PDB file of C-alpha atoms in Angstrom:
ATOM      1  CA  UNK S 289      -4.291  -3.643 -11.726  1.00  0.00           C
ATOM      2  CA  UNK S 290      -3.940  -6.772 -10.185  1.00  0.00           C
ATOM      3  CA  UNK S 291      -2.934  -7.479  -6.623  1.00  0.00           C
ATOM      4  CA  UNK S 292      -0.906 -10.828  -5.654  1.00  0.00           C
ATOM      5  CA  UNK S 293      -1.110 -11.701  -2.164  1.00  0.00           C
ATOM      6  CA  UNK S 294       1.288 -13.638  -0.109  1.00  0.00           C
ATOM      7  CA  UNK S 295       0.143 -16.525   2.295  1.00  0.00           C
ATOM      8  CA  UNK S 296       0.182 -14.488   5.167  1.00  0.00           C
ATOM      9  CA  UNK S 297      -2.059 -11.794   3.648  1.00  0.00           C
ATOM     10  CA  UNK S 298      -4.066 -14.836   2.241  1.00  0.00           C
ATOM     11  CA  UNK S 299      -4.749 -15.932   5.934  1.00  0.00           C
ATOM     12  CA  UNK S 300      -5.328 -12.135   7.472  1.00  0.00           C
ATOM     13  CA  UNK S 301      -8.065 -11.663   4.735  1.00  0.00           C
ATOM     14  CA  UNK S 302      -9.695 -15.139   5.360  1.00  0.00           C
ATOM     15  CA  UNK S 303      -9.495 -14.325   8.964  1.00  0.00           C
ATOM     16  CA  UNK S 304     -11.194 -10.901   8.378  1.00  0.00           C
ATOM     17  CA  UNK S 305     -13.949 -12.406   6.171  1.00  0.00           C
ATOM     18  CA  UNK S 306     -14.697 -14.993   9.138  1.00  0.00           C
ATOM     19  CA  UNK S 307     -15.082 -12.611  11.592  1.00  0.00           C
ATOM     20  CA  UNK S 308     -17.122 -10.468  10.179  1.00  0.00           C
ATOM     21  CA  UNK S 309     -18.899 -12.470   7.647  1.00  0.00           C
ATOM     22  CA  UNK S 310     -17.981  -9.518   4.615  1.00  0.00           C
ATOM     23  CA  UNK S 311     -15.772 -10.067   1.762  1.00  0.00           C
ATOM     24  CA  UNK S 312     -12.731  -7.980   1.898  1.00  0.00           C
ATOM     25  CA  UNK S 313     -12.015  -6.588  -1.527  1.00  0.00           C
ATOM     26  CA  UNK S 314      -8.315  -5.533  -0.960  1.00  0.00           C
ATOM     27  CA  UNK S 315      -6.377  -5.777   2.195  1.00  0.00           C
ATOM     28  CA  UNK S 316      -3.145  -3.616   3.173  1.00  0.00           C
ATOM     29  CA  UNK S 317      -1.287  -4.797   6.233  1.00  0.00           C
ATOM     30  CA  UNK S 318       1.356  -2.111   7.634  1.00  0.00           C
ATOM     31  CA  UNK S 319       3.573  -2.010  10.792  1.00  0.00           C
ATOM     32  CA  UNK S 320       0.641  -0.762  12.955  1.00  0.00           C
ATOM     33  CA  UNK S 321      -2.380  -0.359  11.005  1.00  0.00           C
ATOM     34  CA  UNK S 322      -4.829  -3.086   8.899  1.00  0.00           C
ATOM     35  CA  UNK S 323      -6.885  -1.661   6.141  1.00  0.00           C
ATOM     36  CA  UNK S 324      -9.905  -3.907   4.578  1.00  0.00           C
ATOM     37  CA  UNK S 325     -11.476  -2.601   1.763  1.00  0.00           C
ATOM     38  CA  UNK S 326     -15.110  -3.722   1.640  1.00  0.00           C
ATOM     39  CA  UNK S 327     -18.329  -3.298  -0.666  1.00  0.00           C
ATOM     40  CA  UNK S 328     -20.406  -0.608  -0.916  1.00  0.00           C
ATOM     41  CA  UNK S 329     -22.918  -0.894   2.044  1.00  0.00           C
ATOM     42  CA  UNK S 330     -21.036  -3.459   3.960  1.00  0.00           C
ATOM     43  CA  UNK S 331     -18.792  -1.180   6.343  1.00  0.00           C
ATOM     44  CA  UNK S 332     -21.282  -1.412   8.756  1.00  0.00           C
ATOM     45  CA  UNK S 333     -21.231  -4.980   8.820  1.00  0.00           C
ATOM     46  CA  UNK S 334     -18.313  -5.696   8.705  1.00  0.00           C
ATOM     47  CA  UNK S 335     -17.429  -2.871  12.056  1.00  0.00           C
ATOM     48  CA  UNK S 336     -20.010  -4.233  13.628  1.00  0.00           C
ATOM     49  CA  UNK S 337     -22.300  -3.222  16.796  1.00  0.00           C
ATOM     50  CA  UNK S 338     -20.980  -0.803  19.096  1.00  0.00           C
ATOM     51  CA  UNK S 339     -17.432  -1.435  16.654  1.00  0.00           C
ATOM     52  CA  UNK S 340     -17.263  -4.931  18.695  1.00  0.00           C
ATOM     53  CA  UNK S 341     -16.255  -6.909  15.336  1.00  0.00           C
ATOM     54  CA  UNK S 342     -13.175  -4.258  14.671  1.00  0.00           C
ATOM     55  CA  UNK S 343     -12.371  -4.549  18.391  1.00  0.00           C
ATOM     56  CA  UNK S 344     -11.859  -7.901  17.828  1.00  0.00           C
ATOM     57  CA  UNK S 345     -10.041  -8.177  14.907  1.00  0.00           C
ATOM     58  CA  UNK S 346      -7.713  -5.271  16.840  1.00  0.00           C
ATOM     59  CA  UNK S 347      -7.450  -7.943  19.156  1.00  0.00           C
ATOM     60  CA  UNK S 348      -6.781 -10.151  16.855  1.00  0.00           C
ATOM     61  CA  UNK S 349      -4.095  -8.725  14.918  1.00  0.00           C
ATOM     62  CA  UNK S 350      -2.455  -6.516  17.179  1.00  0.00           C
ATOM     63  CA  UNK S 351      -3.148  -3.810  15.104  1.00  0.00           C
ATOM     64  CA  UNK S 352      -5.185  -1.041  14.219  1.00  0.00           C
ATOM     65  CA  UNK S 353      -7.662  -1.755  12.025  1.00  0.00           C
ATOM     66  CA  UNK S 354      -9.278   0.450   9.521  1.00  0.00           C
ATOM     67  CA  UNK S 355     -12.649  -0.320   7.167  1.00  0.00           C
ATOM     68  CA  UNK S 356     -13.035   1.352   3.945  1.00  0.00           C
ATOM     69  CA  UNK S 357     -16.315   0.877   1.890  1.00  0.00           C
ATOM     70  CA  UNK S 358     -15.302   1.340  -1.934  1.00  0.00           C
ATOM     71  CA  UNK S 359     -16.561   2.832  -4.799  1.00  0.00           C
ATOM     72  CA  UNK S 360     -16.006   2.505  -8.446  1.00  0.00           C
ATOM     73  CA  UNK S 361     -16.209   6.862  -7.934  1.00  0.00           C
ATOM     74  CA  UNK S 362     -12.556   7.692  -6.678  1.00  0.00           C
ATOM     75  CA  UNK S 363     -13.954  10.937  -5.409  1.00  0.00           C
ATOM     76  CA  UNK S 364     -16.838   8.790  -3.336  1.00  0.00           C
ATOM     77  CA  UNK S 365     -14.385   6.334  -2.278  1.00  0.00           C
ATOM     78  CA  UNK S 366     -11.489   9.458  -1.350  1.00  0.00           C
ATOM     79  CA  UNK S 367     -15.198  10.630   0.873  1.00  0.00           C
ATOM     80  CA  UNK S 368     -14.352   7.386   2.863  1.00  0.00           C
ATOM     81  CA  UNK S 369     -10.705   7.771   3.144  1.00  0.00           C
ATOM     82  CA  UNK S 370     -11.012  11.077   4.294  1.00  0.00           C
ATOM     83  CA  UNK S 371     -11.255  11.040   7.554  1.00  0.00           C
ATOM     84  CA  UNK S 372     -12.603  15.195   7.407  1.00  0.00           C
ATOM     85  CA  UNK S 373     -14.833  17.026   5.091  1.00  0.00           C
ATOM     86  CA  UNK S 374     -12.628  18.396   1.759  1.00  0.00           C
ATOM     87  CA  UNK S 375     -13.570  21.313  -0.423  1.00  0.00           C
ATOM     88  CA  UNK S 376     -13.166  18.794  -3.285  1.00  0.00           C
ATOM     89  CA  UNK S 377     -11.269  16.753  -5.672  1.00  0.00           C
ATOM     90  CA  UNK S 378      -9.441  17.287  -8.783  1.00  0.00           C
ATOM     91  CA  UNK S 379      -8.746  14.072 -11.154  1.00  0.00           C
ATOM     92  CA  UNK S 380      -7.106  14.054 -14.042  1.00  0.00           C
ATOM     93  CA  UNK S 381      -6.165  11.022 -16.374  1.00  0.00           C
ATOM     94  CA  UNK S 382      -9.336   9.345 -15.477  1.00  0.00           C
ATOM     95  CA  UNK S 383     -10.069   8.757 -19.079  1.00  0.00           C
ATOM     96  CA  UNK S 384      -6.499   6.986 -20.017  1.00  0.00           C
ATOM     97  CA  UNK S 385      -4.652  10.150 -21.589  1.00  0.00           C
ATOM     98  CA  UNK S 386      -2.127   9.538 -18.980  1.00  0.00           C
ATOM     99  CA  UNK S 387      -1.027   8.953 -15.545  1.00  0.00           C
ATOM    100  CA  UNK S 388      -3.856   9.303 -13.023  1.00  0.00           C
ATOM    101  CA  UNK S 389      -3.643  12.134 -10.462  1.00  0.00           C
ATOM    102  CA  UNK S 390      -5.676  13.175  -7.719  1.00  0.00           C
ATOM    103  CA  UNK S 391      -5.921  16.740  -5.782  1.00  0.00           C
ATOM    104  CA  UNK S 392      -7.416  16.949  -2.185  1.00  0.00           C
ATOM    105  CA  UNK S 393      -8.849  20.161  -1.348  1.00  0.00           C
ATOM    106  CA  UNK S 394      -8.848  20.298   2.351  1.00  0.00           C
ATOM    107  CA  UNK S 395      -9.526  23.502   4.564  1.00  0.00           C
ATOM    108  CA  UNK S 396      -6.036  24.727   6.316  1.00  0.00           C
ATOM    109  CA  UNK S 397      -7.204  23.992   9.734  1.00  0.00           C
ATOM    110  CA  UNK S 398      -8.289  20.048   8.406  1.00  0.00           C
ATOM    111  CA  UNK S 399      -5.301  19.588   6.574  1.00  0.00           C
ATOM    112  CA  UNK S 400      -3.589  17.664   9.473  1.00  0.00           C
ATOM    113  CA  UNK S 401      -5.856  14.932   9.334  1.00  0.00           C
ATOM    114  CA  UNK S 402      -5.422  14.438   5.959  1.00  0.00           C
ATOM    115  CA  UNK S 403      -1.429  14.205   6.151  1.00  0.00           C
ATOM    116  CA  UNK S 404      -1.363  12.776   9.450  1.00  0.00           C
ATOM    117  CA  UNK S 405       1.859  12.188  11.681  1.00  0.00           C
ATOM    118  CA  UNK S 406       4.473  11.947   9.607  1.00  0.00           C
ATOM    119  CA  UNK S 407       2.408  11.871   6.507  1.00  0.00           C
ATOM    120  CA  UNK S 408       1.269   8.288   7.476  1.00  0.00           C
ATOM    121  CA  UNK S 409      -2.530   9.403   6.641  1.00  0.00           C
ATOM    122  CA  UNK S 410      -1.318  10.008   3.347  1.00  0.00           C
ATOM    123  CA  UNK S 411       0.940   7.933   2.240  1.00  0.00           C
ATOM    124  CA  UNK S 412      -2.126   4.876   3.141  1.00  0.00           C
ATOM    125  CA  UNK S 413      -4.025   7.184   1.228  1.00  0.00           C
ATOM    126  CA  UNK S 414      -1.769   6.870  -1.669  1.00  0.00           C
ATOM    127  CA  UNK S 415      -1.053   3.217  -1.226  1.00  0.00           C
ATOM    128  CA  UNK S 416      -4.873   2.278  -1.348  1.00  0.00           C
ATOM    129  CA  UNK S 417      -5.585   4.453  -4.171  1.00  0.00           C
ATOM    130  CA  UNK S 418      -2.715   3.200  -6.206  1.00  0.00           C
ATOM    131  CA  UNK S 419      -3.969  -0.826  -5.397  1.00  0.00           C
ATOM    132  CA  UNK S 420      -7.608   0.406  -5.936  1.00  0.00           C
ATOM    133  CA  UNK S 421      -7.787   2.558  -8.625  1.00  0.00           C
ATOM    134  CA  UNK S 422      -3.918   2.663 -10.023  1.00  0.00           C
ATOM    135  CA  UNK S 423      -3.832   6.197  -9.036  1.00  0.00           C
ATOM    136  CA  UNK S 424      -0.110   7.679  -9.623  1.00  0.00           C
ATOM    137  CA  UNK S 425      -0.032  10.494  -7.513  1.00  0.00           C
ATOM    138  CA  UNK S 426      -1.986  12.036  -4.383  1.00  0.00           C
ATOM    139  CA  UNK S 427      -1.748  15.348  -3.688  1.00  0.00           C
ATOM    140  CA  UNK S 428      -3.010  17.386  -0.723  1.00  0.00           C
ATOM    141  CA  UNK S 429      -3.714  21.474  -0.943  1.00  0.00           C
TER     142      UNK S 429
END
């Protein structure tokens, strides 16, 4: 799927990649919240010591800002979205027989953190994994 970026999302990604020296792979920019999608590996990096480099780019941005390492794997990469351990992950349509859909198996008590406030967990769940991996629908059970 490919992603067209405006100029502003142009300069918040070239501003991300200069202050932490990473490539970001995809970049989502909400009302309150900044998600960079790195390589494999790079997270670290990219967070930096003590979190100092995502402090800054908080700082930065006036946002909150979130760093995902991806994977090729949805159910790896849906391990680094998470932010709680799940039971597991059902995928279907992986192999092109149709749309692509994705279960979360979550504990009851975990579920929260999963769905977040007002389903904003979610929903930039679903947004990543549909500019990522062109996943149609997220579920969580």
């Amino acid at each position: 799927m490919a992603v067209t970026y405006d100029t502003d999302m142009i300069r918040t990604i070239n501003m991300f990649e200069s202050v932490t020296g990473v490539e970001a792979i995809h970049a989502i920019v909400e009302d309150e919240e900044a998600y960079f999608i790195v390589p494999e590996g790079k997270a670290g990096m990219a967070i930096g010591k003590g979190g100092e480099t995502v402090k800054k780019l908080q700082r930065n941005m006036d946002k909150n800002v979130k760093i995902y390492e991806y994977s090729d794997n949805i159910g790896k990469f849906l391990n680094n979205l998470v932010p709680t351990n799940i039971r597991g992950v059902n995928i279907e349509g992986q192999d092109g027989d149709g749309p692509i859909t994705v279960e979360i198996n979550v504990p009851s008590e975990n579920k929260g953190r999963v769905v977040g406030r007002d389903g904003k967990k979610i929903e930039s769940i679903r947004h990543i994994l549909k500019r990522t991996h062109n996943v149609d629908e997220v579920t969580v059970n």
